[in-house]
Phi, psi and omega in degrees: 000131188252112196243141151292127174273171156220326201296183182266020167262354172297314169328316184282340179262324148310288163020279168316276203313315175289320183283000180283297164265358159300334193234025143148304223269129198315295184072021173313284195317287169321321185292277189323306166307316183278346156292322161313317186300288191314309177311340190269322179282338156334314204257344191235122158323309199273042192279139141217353181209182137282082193253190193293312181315306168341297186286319149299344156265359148300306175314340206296160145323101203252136174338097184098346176286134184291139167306308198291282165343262180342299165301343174272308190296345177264340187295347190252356163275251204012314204283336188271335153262359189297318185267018141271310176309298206291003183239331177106025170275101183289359168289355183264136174274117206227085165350083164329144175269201167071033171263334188260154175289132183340170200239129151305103137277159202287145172248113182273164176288185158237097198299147150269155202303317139350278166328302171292315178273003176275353180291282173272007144290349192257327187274314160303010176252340198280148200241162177307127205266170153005208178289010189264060199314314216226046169291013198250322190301290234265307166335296187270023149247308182310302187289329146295333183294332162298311144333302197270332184251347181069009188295172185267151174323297206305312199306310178292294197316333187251335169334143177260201157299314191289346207285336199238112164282108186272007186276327170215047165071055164205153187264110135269120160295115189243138166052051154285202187306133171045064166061358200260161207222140188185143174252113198263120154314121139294139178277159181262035134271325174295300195298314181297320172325272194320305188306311179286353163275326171316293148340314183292309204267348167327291180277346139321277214241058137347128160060040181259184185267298176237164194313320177239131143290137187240347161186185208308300203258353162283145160226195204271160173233140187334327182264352157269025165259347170274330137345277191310313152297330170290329175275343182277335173319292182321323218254348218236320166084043150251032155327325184248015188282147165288171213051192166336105161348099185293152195229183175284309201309348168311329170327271203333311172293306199299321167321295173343292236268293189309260227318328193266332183309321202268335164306329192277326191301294218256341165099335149353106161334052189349290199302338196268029189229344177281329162320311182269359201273327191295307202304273162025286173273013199022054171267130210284332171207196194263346177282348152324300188314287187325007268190297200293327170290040188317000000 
């Protein structure tokens, strides 16, 4: 994301944002907040600094917002000032944390044998969308790949080409969650996917960058891959299906979840099998796994 400042914090906030990602992290989510901060520091004259009063009528809590919203949107002023210290503007106010409400944790749906197959007999109906030629393509693969591998959305969405070896079956994930990296095996049903889709998509987009496109030089960016999943949910005619609303990220539970079913299905030693499921999923420890396990 390439974003422009005005206020008279932007330095500090190009500042952040490069050192963020100078050393792997994307800082998407965060960049976008901090353009909201800055058009908000823009707008009121008596901005010269980053202070308390400031940060605190940015922070207050706006009419309908959900807590989890709310904690994302504040964390990267916490992080802009912490980084005005750490350069030596001592006059900056530096966001406590524990301001925001607790967080729920989320209960994902969980699909049923049903679900899955009316989801993607429904992704496999899609057609060339707009200037998107080969969304017909690029859907009903992406979304087994998530089903089949448990990756996080951005994770599938930002793959390049080079990333997916198909001569000798493996996804490298690079500079994911907290920098980390990791190489994943394909099943040779999966690996057949891809190459033949690959081909495909190929021949669109001659010479592209990732894997799934949105043109030569593009991919999907996170609120259209949620768009996108609801009208085919919707389109699949599971609308009235029970439990949680469902997400792309549910793939991601759902993996977890088949994997510990079927060790326990077969008599398999769990703990000696959560190790490789956490490595897997490139969680930095095993309670990270746990989270994933309802």
């Amino acid at each position: 994301m390439s974003t422009e400042y005005s206020s008279v914090l932007a330095p500090y906030i190009t500042g952040l944002v490069s050192t963020k990602q100078a050393v792997g992290y994307s800082y998407e989510t965060a960049e976008f907040y901090l353009h909201d901060f800055d058009c908000y520091c823009s707008l009121h004259a008596e901005c010269r600094s980053l202070s308390r009063e400031l940060v605190l009528a940015w922070v207050k809590a706006k009419t309908g917002e959900i807590p989890r919203t709310h904690r994302t949107r504040i964390s990267p002023i916490r992080e802009l000032g912490k980084y005005m210290q750490s350069i030596g503007v001592s006059d900056t106010f530096v966001l406590t944390t524990g301001l925001s409400p607790k967080v729920e944790r989320y209960v994902p749906h969980f699909f049923t044998s049903h679900e899955l197959a009316a989801f993607f007999m429904a992704c496999d109906e899609l057609t060339p969308h707009g200037a998107m030629h080969a969304r017909h393509l690029v859907f009903p693969v992406f979304f087994r790949l998530l089903y089949c591998c448990g990756l996080r959305t951005c994770e599938a969405r930002k793959l390049r080409v080079e990333d997916v070896d198909l001569q000798n079956g493996q996804l490298d994930i690079l500079r994911s969650k907290g920098c980390r990296s990791r190489r994943l095996p394909l099943s040779q049903d999966i690996l057949e996917l891809l190459g033949t889709y690959n081909a495909r998509v190929s021949e669109i987009y001659p010479g592209r960058i990732h894997f799934f496109p949105t043109t030569r030089s593009e991919c999907y960016q996170c609120s259209n891959i949620s768009v996108v999943f609801r009208k085919i949910w919707k389109a699949a005619g599971l609308e009235d299906a029970s439990g949680k609303k469902p997400r792309a990220y549910d793939f991601r539970h759902h993996f977890a979840l088949s994997n510990l079913n079927r060790w326990v299905a077969s008599g398999v030693d769990i703990n000696s099998m959560l190790p490789y499921l956490s490595r897997y999923m490139g969680h930095s420890c095993m309670e990270s796994t746990d989270y994933y396990l309802h």
